[in-house]
Amino acid sequence: MIPTRAAGLARLAAFTPLMGRAYADGRNFDPGPGKPGSVSALSPYIRHRLITEQEVVAAAIAAHGAEVADKFIQEVFWRSYWKGWLAQRPAVWDAYRARVTAGVATPPEGYESAIAGRAGIACFDAWVQELIETGYLHNHARMWFASIWIFTLRLPWELGADFFLRHLLDGDAASNTLSWRWVAGLHTKGKHYVARAENIARYTGGRFAPQGELNEKPLPVQEPDPPAPRPVQDVAAPPSGPVTLLLHEDDLHPESLPLAGLRVQRVVGLSCPEARSPLGAAPLVQRFVAGALEDGLGRAAQHFGVPAERVALDDLPDILRRETLVMPEAPVGLVADALRPYGVVPLRRPWDAACWPLAGRGFFPFAQHIPRLCAELVSG
């Protein structure tokens, strides 16, 4: 997968004709690596905002109408919902990170075999290899994988989420962490997702049929309830005048940032995929993030007509002594963790400002707002 905006736009154009009925009818089927399917594979580009949510939803509406493309549009909004939910409960992310650190220091029995693809369950072991080799898994396979990890292999959900985050090209703090919590029965209290052999056989076209191998009657994971949601914190008004723009791997579309009143004098770029886990990030992920950042810096230099270069975290104090530094807001996650000590001024996109406060409860109350959000953010 080529980590550039141009490649993302090409993939978007190729998949747009399939965003309607074809996606709704075929999205749950996983034909296997290298086989044509009904999902978009746009997630790595959206995750790093090489292409934006507005662009993707606008393409779906223009090609099919909002009603026909409803299932696809909902999937785009799921990512914004997860980010908003976590923004209102950042302690959930902090607790996850602490448990991963403890877990990888003293891994439980069966963990090393599981992440090596030697669990002894053919479908699970195949998905391990697919994830390691491609940086991607079909969404339905991710759910099956997580359910088998938690309920059949009886491994901590946090360590499975960490394994995904280290290897997924679209690895996102909110979507990944909270999807694993949802499978475990922690997001919607007591409602867990159970992988069943019949379901796997049906939606893999018979490639796998783990009859008798799975725990199909598990109880949901029990943990204390997360903290009550708090309002999404406001961001300070950006300064006026000349600024240095800091690009990071969470948002690499500088051309569409809300920069009214600001004059970008130079651009710097920072990536920290190795911070995804105490065990770092897979080489495939590191290469993708590095390539995406280079692409973002190149486009920024051309768009603003200014110099653009990569920097390291250690460079930020010196830059901040001399320049006013602003950045696209980093949602709760590894980039926000890394940048928090430096006080870089965040720029919140209208999309996030509209979506995140609505994510205090479950997805379906949030989804009631999607038609209005589309009208205001895409069609308006």
PDB file of N, CA, C and O in Angstrom, residues 243-271:
ATOM      1  N   VAL A 243       3.239  31.608  12.100  1.00  0.00           N
ATOM      2  CA  VAL A 243       3.313  30.393  12.916  1.00  0.00           C
ATOM      3  C   VAL A 243       4.127  29.345  12.177  1.00  0.00           C
ATOM      4  O   VAL A 243       4.274  29.392  10.953  1.00  0.00           O
ATOM      5  N   THR A 244       4.626  28.397  12.952  1.00  0.00           N
ATOM      6  CA  THR A 244       5.205  27.177  12.393  1.00  0.00           C
ATOM      7  C   THR A 244       4.185  26.068  12.576  1.00  0.00           C
ATOM      8  O   THR A 244       3.650  25.882  13.669  1.00  0.00           O
ATOM      9  N   LEU A 245       3.889  25.356  11.514  1.00  0.00           N
ATOM     10  CA  LEU A 245       2.895  24.288  11.544  1.00  0.00           C
ATOM     11  C   LEU A 245       3.589  22.958  11.781  1.00  0.00           C
ATOM     12  O   LEU A 245       4.500  22.583  11.038  1.00  0.00           O
ATOM     13  N   LEU A 246       3.147  22.265  12.833  1.00  0.00           N
ATOM     14  CA  LEU A 246       3.662  20.932  13.145  1.00  0.00           C
ATOM     15  C   LEU A 246       2.698  19.885  12.603  1.00  0.00           C
ATOM     16  O   LEU A 246       1.545  19.802  13.032  1.00  0.00           O
ATOM     17  N   LEU A 247       3.154  19.091  11.658  1.00  0.00           N
ATOM     18  CA  LEU A 247       2.366  17.973  11.152  1.00  0.00           C
ATOM     19  C   LEU A 247       2.744  16.699  11.904  1.00  0.00           C
ATOM     20  O   LEU A 247       3.912  16.501  12.256  1.00  0.00           O
ATOM     21  N   HIS A 248       1.758  15.848  12.137  1.00  0.00           N
ATOM     22  CA  HIS A 248       1.999  14.575  12.812  1.00  0.00           C
ATOM     23  C   HIS A 248       1.144  13.507  12.151  1.00  0.00           C
ATOM     24  O   HIS A 248       0.260  13.788  11.336  1.00  0.00           O
ATOM     25  N   GLU A 249       1.375  12.260  12.526  1.00  0.00           N
ATOM     26  CA  GLU A 249       0.791  11.138  11.798  1.00  0.00           C
ATOM     27  C   GLU A 249      -0.721  11.010  11.961  1.00  0.00           C
ATOM     28  O   GLU A 249      -1.351  10.255  11.226  1.00  0.00           O
ATOM     29  N   ASP A 250      -1.335  11.736  12.895  1.00  0.00           N
ATOM     30  CA  ASP A 250      -2.784  11.673  13.044  1.00  0.00           C
ATOM     31  C   ASP A 250      -3.512  12.542  12.034  1.00  0.00           C
ATOM     32  O   ASP A 250      -4.730  12.383  11.862  1.00  0.00           O
ATOM     33  N   ASP A 251      -2.821  13.484  11.400  1.00  0.00           N
ATOM     34  CA  ASP A 251      -3.513  14.423  10.500  1.00  0.00           C
ATOM     35  C   ASP A 251      -2.526  14.968   9.490  1.00  0.00           C
ATOM     36  O   ASP A 251      -1.732  15.862   9.794  1.00  0.00           O
ATOM     37  N   LEU A 252      -2.591  14.445   8.275  1.00  0.00           N
ATOM     38  CA  LEU A 252      -1.618  14.793   7.241  1.00  0.00           C
ATOM     39  C   LEU A 252      -2.286  15.409   6.014  1.00  0.00           C
ATOM     40  O   LEU A 252      -1.868  15.169   4.888  1.00  0.00           O
ATOM     41  N   HIS A 253      -3.320  16.223   6.270  1.00  0.00           N
ATOM     42  CA  HIS A 253      -3.921  16.995   5.172  1.00  0.00           C
ATOM     43  C   HIS A 253      -3.891  18.477   5.531  1.00  0.00           C
ATOM     44  O   HIS A 253      -4.916  19.095   5.849  1.00  0.00           O
ATOM     45  N   PRO A 254      -2.709  19.078   5.494  1.00  0.00           N
ATOM     46  CA  PRO A 254      -2.583  20.482   5.915  1.00  0.00           C
ATOM     47  C   PRO A 254      -3.359  21.445   5.034  1.00  0.00           C
ATOM     48  O   PRO A 254      -3.712  22.542   5.474  1.00  0.00           O
ATOM     49  N   GLU A 255      -3.639  21.026   3.796  1.00  0.00           N
ATOM     50  CA  GLU A 255      -4.327  21.926   2.871  1.00  0.00           C
ATOM     51  C   GLU A 255      -5.713  22.331   3.358  1.00  0.00           C
ATOM     52  O   GLU A 255      -6.228  23.382   2.967  1.00  0.00           O
ATOM     53  N   SER A 256      -6.337  21.522   4.217  1.00  0.00           N
ATOM     54  CA  SER A 256      -7.709  21.802   4.636  1.00  0.00           C
ATOM     55  C   SER A 256      -7.814  22.215   6.104  1.00  0.00           C
ATOM     56  O   SER A 256      -8.910  22.275   6.652  1.00  0.00           O
ATOM     57  N   LEU A 257      -6.697  22.526   6.746  1.00  0.00           N
ATOM     58  CA  LEU A 257      -6.746  22.920   8.151  1.00  0.00           C
ATOM     59  C   LEU A 257      -7.391  24.297   8.325  1.00  0.00           C
ATOM     60  O   LEU A 257      -7.269  25.164   7.446  1.00  0.00           O
ATOM     61  N   PRO A 258      -8.079  24.525   9.460  1.00  0.00           N
ATOM     62  CA  PRO A 258      -8.675  25.848   9.729  1.00  0.00           C
ATOM     63  C   PRO A 258      -7.601  26.833  10.175  1.00  0.00           C
ATOM     64  O   PRO A 258      -7.292  26.963  11.359  1.00  0.00           O
ATOM     65  N   LEU A 259      -7.035  27.548   9.229  1.00  0.00           N
ATOM     66  CA  LEU A 259      -5.885  28.414   9.495  1.00  0.00           C
ATOM     67  C   LEU A 259      -6.204  29.891   9.305  1.00  0.00           C
ATOM     68  O   LEU A 259      -5.289  30.702   9.110  1.00  0.00           O
ATOM     69  N   ALA A 260      -7.466  30.270   9.368  1.00  0.00           N
ATOM     70  CA  ALA A 260      -7.846  31.669   9.147  1.00  0.00           C
ATOM     71  C   ALA A 260      -7.092  32.581  10.114  1.00  0.00           C
ATOM     72  O   ALA A 260      -7.060  32.340  11.324  1.00  0.00           O
ATOM     73  N   GLY A 261      -6.471  33.626   9.573  1.00  0.00           N
ATOM     74  CA  GLY A 261      -5.736  34.583  10.393  1.00  0.00           C
ATOM     75  C   GLY A 261      -4.309  34.181  10.697  1.00  0.00           C
ATOM     76  O   GLY A 261      -3.573  34.954  11.316  1.00  0.00           O
ATOM     77  N   LEU A 262      -3.911  32.993  10.288  1.00  0.00           N
ATOM     78  CA  LEU A 262      -2.553  32.531  10.555  1.00  0.00           C
ATOM     79  C   LEU A 262      -1.730  32.547   9.277  1.00  0.00           C
ATOM     80  O   LEU A 262      -2.240  32.258   8.193  1.00  0.00           O
ATOM     81  N   ARG A 263      -0.465  32.867   9.423  1.00  0.00           N
ATOM     82  CA  ARG A 263       0.452  32.840   8.275  1.00  0.00           C
ATOM     83  C   ARG A 263       1.531  31.802   8.564  1.00  0.00           C
ATOM     84  O   ARG A 263       2.360  31.984   9.452  1.00  0.00           O
ATOM     85  N   VAL A 264       1.502  30.707   7.811  1.00  0.00           N
ATOM     86  CA  VAL A 264       2.468  29.630   8.019  1.00  0.00           C
ATOM     87  C   VAL A 264       3.804  30.046   7.420  1.00  0.00           C
ATOM     88  O   VAL A 264       3.914  30.315   6.225  1.00  0.00           O
ATOM     89  N   GLN A 265       4.833  30.087   8.292  1.00  0.00           N
ATOM     90  CA  GLN A 265       6.157  30.497   7.822  1.00  0.00           C
ATOM     91  C   GLN A 265       7.076  29.303   7.550  1.00  0.00           C
ATOM     92  O   GLN A 265       8.023  29.409   6.774  1.00  0.00           O
ATOM     93  N   ARG A 266       6.796  28.198   8.191  1.00  0.00           N
ATOM     94  CA  ARG A 266       7.483  26.956   7.856  1.00  0.00           C
ATOM     95  C   ARG A 266       6.689  25.796   8.442  1.00  0.00           C
ATOM     96  O   ARG A 266       5.795  25.982   9.268  1.00  0.00           O
ATOM     97  N   VAL A 267       7.032  24.591   7.994  1.00  0.00           N
ATOM     98  CA  VAL A 267       6.323  23.382   8.419  1.00  0.00           C
ATOM     99  C   VAL A 267       7.350  22.382   8.916  1.00  0.00           C
ATOM    100  O   VAL A 267       8.405  22.193   8.294  1.00  0.00           O
ATOM    101  N   VAL A 268       7.043  21.747  10.054  1.00  0.00           N
ATOM    102  CA  VAL A 268       7.883  20.672  10.558  1.00  0.00           C
ATOM    103  C   VAL A 268       7.000  19.441  10.745  1.00  0.00           C
ATOM    104  O   VAL A 268       5.789  19.547  10.952  1.00  0.00           O
ATOM    105  N   GLY A 269       7.603  18.279  10.656  1.00  0.00           N
ATOM    106  CA  GLY A 269       6.837  17.036  10.743  1.00  0.00           C
ATOM    107  C   GLY A 269       7.426  16.093  11.771  1.00  0.00           C
ATOM    108  O   GLY A 269       8.655  15.986  11.906  1.00  0.00           O
ATOM    109  N   LEU A 270       6.534  15.422  12.491  1.00  0.00           N
ATOM    110  CA  LEU A 270       6.953  14.542  13.567  1.00  0.00           C
ATOM    111  C   LEU A 270       6.174  13.239  13.489  1.00  0.00           C
ATOM    112  O   LEU A 270       4.954  13.251  13.315  1.00  0.00           O
ATOM    113  N   SER A 271       6.859  12.107  13.593  1.00  0.00           N
ATOM    114  CA  SER A 271       6.172  10.818  13.672  1.00  0.00           C
ATOM    115  C   SER A 271       6.744  10.039  14.840  1.00  0.00           C
ATOM    116  O   SER A 271       7.932  10.154  15.159  1.00  0.00           O
TER     117      SER A 271
END
